[in-house]
Short mmCIF file of C-alpha atoms in Angstrom, two decimals:
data_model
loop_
_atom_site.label_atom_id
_atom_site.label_comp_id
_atom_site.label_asym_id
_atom_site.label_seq_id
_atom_site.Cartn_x
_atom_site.Cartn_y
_atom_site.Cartn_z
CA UNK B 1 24.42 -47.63 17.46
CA UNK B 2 21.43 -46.61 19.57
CA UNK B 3 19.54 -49.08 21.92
CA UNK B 4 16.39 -49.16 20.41
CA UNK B 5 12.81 -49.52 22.38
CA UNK B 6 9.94 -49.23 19.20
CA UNK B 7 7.47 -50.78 20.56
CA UNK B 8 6.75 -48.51 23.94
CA UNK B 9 8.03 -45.13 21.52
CA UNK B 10 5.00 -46.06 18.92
CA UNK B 11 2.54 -46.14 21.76
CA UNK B 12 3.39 -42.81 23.20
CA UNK B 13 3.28 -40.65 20.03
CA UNK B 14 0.79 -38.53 18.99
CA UNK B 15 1.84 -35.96 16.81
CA UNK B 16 2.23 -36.37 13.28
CA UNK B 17 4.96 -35.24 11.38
CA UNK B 18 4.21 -32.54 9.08
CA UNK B 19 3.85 -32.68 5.23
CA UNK B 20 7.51 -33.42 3.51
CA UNK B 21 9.26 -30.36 2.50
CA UNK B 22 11.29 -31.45 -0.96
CA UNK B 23 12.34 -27.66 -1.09
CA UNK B 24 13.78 -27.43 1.52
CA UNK B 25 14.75 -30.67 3.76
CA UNK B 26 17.07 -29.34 6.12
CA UNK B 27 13.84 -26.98 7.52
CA UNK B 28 11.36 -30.39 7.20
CA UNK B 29 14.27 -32.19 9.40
CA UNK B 30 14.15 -29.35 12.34
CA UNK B 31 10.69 -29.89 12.40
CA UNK B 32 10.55 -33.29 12.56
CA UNK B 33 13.51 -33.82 15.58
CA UNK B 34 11.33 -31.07 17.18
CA UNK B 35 8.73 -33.53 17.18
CA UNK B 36 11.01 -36.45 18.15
CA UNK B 37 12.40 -34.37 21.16
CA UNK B 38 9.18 -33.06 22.19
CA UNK B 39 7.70 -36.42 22.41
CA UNK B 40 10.93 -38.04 23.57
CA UNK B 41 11.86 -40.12 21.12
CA UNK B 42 14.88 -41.11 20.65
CA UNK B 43 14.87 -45.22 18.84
CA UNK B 44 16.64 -44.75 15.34
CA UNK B 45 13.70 -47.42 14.02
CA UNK B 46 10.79 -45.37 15.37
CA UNK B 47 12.16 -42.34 13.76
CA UNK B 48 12.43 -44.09 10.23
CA UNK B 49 9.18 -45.48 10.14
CA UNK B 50 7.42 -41.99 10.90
CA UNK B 51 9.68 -40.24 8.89
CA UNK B 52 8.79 -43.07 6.14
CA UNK B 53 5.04 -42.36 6.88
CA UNK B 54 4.84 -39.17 5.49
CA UNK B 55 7.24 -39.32 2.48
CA UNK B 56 5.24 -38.56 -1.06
CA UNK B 57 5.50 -41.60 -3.39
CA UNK B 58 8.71 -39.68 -5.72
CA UNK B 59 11.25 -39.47 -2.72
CA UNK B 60 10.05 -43.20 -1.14
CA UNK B 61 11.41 -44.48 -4.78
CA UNK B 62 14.61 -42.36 -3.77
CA UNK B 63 15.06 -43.97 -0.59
CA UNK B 64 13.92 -47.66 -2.07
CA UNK B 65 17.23 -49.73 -1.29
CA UNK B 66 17.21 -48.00 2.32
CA UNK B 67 13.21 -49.57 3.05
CA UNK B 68 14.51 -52.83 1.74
CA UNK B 69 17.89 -53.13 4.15
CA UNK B 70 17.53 -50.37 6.87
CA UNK B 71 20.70 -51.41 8.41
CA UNK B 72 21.85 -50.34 12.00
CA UNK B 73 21.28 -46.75 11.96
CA UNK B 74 18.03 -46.64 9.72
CA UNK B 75 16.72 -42.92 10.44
CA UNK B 76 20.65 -41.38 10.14
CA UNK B 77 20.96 -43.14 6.73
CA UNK B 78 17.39 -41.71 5.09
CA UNK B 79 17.97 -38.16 6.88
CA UNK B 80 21.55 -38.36 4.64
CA UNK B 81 19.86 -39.80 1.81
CA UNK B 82 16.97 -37.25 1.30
CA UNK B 83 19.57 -34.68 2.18
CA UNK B 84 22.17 -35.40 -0.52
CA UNK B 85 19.16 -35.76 -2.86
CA UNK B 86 17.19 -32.43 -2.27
CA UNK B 87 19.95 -29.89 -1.02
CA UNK B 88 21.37 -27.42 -2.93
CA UNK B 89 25.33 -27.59 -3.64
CA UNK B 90 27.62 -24.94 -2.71
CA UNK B 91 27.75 -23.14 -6.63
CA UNK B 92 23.76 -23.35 -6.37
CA UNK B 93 22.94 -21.66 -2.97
CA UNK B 94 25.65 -19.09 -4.07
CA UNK B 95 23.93 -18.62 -7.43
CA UNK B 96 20.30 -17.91 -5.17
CA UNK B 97 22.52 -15.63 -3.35
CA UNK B 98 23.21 -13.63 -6.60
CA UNK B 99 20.26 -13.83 -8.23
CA UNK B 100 17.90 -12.68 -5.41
CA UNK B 101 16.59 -9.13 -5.72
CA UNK B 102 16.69 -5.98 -3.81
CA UNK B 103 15.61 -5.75 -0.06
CA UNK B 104 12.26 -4.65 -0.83
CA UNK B 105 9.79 -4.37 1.99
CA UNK B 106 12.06 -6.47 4.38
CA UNK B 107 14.10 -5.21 7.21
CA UNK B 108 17.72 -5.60 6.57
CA UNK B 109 17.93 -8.33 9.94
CA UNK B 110 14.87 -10.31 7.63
CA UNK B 111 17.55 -10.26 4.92
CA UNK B 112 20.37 -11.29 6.47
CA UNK B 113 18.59 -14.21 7.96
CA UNK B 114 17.29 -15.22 5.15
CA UNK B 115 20.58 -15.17 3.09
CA UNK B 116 22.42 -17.03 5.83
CA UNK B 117 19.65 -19.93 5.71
CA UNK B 118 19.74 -19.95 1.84
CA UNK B 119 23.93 -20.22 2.30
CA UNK B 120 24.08 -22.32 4.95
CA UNK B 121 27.41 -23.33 6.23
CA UNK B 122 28.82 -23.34 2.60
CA UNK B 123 29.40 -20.26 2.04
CA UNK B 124 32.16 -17.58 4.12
CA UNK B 125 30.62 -15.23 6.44
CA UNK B 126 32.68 -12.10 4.79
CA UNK B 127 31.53 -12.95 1.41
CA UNK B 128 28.04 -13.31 2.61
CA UNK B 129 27.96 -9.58 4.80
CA UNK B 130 29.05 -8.62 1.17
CA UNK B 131 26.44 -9.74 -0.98
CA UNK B 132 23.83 -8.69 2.26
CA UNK B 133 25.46 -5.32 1.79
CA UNK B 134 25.12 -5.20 -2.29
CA UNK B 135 21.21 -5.69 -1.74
CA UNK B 136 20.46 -2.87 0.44
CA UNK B 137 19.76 0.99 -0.67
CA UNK B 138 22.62 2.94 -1.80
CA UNK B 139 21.69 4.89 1.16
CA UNK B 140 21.68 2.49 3.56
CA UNK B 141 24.93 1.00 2.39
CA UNK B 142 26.77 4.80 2.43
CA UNK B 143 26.52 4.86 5.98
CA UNK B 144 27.54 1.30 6.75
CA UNK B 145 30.16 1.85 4.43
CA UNK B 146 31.55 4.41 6.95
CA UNK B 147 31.61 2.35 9.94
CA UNK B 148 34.08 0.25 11.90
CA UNK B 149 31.89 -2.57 12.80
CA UNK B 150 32.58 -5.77 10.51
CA UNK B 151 30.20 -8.33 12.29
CA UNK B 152 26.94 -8.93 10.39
CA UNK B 153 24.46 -9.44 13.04
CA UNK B 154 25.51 -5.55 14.74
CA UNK B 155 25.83 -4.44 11.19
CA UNK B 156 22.23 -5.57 10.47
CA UNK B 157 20.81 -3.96 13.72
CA UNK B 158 22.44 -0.44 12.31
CA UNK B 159 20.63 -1.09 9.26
CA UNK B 160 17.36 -1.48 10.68
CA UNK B 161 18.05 1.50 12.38
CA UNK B 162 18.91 3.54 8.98
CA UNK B 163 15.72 1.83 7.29
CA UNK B 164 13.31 3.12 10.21
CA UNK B 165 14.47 6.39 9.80
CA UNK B 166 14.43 6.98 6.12
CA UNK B 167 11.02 5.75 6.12
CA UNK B 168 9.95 8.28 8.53
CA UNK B 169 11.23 10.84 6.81
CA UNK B 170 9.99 9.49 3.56
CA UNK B 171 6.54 9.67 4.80
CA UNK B 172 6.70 12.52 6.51
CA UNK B 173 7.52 14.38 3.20
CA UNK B 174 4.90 12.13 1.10
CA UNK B 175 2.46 13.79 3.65
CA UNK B 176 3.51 17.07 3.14
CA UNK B 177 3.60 17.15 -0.65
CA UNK B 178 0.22 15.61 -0.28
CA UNK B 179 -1.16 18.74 1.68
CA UNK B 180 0.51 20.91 -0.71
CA UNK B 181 -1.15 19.39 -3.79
CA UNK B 182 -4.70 19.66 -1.41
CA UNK B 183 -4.17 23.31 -1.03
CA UNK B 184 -2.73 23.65 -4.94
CA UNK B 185 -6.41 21.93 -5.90
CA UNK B 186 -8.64 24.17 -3.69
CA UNK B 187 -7.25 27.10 -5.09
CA UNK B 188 -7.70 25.78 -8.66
CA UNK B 189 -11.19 24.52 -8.11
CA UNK B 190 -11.84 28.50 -6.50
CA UNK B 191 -9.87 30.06 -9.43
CA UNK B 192 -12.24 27.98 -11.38
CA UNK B 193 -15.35 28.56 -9.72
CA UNK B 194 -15.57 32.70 -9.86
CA UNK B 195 -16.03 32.96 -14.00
CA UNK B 196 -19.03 30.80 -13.27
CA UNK B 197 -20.36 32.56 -10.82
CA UNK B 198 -19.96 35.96 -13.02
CA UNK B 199 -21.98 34.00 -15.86
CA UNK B 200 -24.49 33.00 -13.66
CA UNK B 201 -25.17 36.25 -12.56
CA UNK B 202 -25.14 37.20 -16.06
CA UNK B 203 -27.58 35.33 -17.13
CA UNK B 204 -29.64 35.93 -14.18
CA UNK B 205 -29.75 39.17 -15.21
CA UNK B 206 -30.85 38.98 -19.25
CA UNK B 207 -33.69 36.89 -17.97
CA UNK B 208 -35.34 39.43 -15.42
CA UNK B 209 -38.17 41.90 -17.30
CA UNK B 210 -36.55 45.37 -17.92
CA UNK B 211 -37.29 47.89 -14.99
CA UNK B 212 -39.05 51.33 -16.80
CA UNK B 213 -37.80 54.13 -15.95
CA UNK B 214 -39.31 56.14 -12.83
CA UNK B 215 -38.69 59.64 -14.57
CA UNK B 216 -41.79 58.44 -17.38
CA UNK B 217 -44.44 57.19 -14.58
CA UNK B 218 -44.00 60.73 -13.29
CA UNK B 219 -44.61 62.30 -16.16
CA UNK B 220 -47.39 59.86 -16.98
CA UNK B 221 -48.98 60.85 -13.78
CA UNK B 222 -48.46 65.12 -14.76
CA UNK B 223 -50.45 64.45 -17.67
CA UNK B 224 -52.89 62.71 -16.27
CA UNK B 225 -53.48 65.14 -13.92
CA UNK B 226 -53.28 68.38 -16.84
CA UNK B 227 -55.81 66.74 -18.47
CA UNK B 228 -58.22 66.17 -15.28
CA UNK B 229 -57.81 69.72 -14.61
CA UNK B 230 -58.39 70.50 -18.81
CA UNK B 231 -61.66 68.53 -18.65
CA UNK B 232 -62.80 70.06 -15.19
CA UNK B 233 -61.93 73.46 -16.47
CA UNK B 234 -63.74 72.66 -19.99
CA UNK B 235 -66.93 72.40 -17.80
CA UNK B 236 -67.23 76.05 -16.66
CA UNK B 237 -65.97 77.75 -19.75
CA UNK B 238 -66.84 77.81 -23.56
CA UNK B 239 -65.05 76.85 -26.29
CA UNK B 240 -63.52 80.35 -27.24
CA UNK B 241 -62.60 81.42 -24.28
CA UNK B 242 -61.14 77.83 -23.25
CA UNK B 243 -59.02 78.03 -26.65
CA UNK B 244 -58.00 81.81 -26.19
CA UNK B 245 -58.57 83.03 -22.88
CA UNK B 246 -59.36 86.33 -22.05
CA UNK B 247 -58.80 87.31 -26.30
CA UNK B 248 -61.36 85.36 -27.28
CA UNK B 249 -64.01 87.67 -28.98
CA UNK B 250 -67.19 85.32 -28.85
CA UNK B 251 -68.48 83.33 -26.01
CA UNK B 252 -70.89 80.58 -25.97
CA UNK B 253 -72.18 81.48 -22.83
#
């Protein structure tokens, strides 16, 4: 039994416990003897009553009998009360175990850590490596497959290891499929872009007046110029001789 001193404990504690965890008591119960240490508490009867102070209405009606008769050891008994009540048994937290799904974007450490709290002491280190091992990409589990080391914390380090590198490599060649495709769609779009270009010189063209030729101005110009020469010629001689020359037999002059 512990020697109890409640009434200077009370007085020098300031930090509330946080909200009660039904989920998952054994993480709520590290909390709260965080607390307790921190603020160096250490009265079995001052524990109770803060733990009691935060309990939701559903587990105080768990722990009814206990808040009636606390007995010697008040805070021991509700911490074993709420624990038998809330935590899992051995068949469930193996069931979680089973049931959980692929690694996803966790490291294989995160995993591991996280299976051991969901198995607690219940279930046998070996079998737990196991199902850590199951979870992981076939990859990753090929090369652990292959080596000698059997304890799960080194084994987990290797994995992290394997993980890192894979995913450099994976995005290494997600970057260079990605240039690929960039060059694949320039070329398309310039493949694309040269029929249109040809039409719109096309239709540049059927839309500009037609040019005449030169060869007809030219001759345009020759006969203008015969018949300035005709008329300035017509001035100095007569019809006849105009019309035949030097045959014609009358003259008007």
């Amino acid at each position: 039994m512990t020697q109890d001193n409640p009434a200077v404990e009370v007085l020098s504690s300031t930090t509330r416990l946080p909200p009660f965890l039904s989920s998952d008591t054994k993480l709520w119960f590290l909390q709260a003897e965080a607390i307790f240490t921190t603020e160096r508490i250490t009265s079995q009867t001052t524990k109770f009553n803060r733990v009691i102070a935060v309990l939701p209405p559903e587990t105080l009606r768990q722990v009814a009998d206990l808040l009636a008769t606390p007995g010697t050891d008040p805070y021991d008994a509700i911490k074993e009360r709420i624990h038998s009540t809330y935590t899992r048994s051995e068949s469930k937290s193996l069931q979680l175990l089973l049931d959980n799904p692929p690694i996803g974007d966790q490291r294989p450490s995160q995993l591991l850590n996280e299976m051991r709290y969901v198995a607690g002491s219940d279930i046998p280190s070996s079998l737990l490596c196991k199902l850590w091992i199951n979870r992981l990409p076939q990859s990753c589990r090929s090369i652990l497959a292959a080596s000698a080391e059997t304890d799960p914390s080194k084994l987990a380090a290797i994995a992290d290891r394997i993980m890192d590198t894979v995913d450099t490599i994976t995005t290494s060649s997600v970057q260079n499929q990605i240039s690929e495709l960039s060059a694949q769609i320039q070329q398309l779009s310039a493949t694309n872009a040269r029929p249109q270009r040809t039409e719109e010189r096309r239709r540049s063209r059927s839309r500009s007046p037609p040019r005449r030729p030169q060869r007809s101005r030219s001759r345009n110009r020759d006969y203008g110029r015969n018949r300035s020469r005709s008329r300035s010629r017509s001035r100095t001689v007569c019809w006849y001789h105009d019309r035949w020359g030097n045959n014609a037999v009358k003259c008007e002059k």
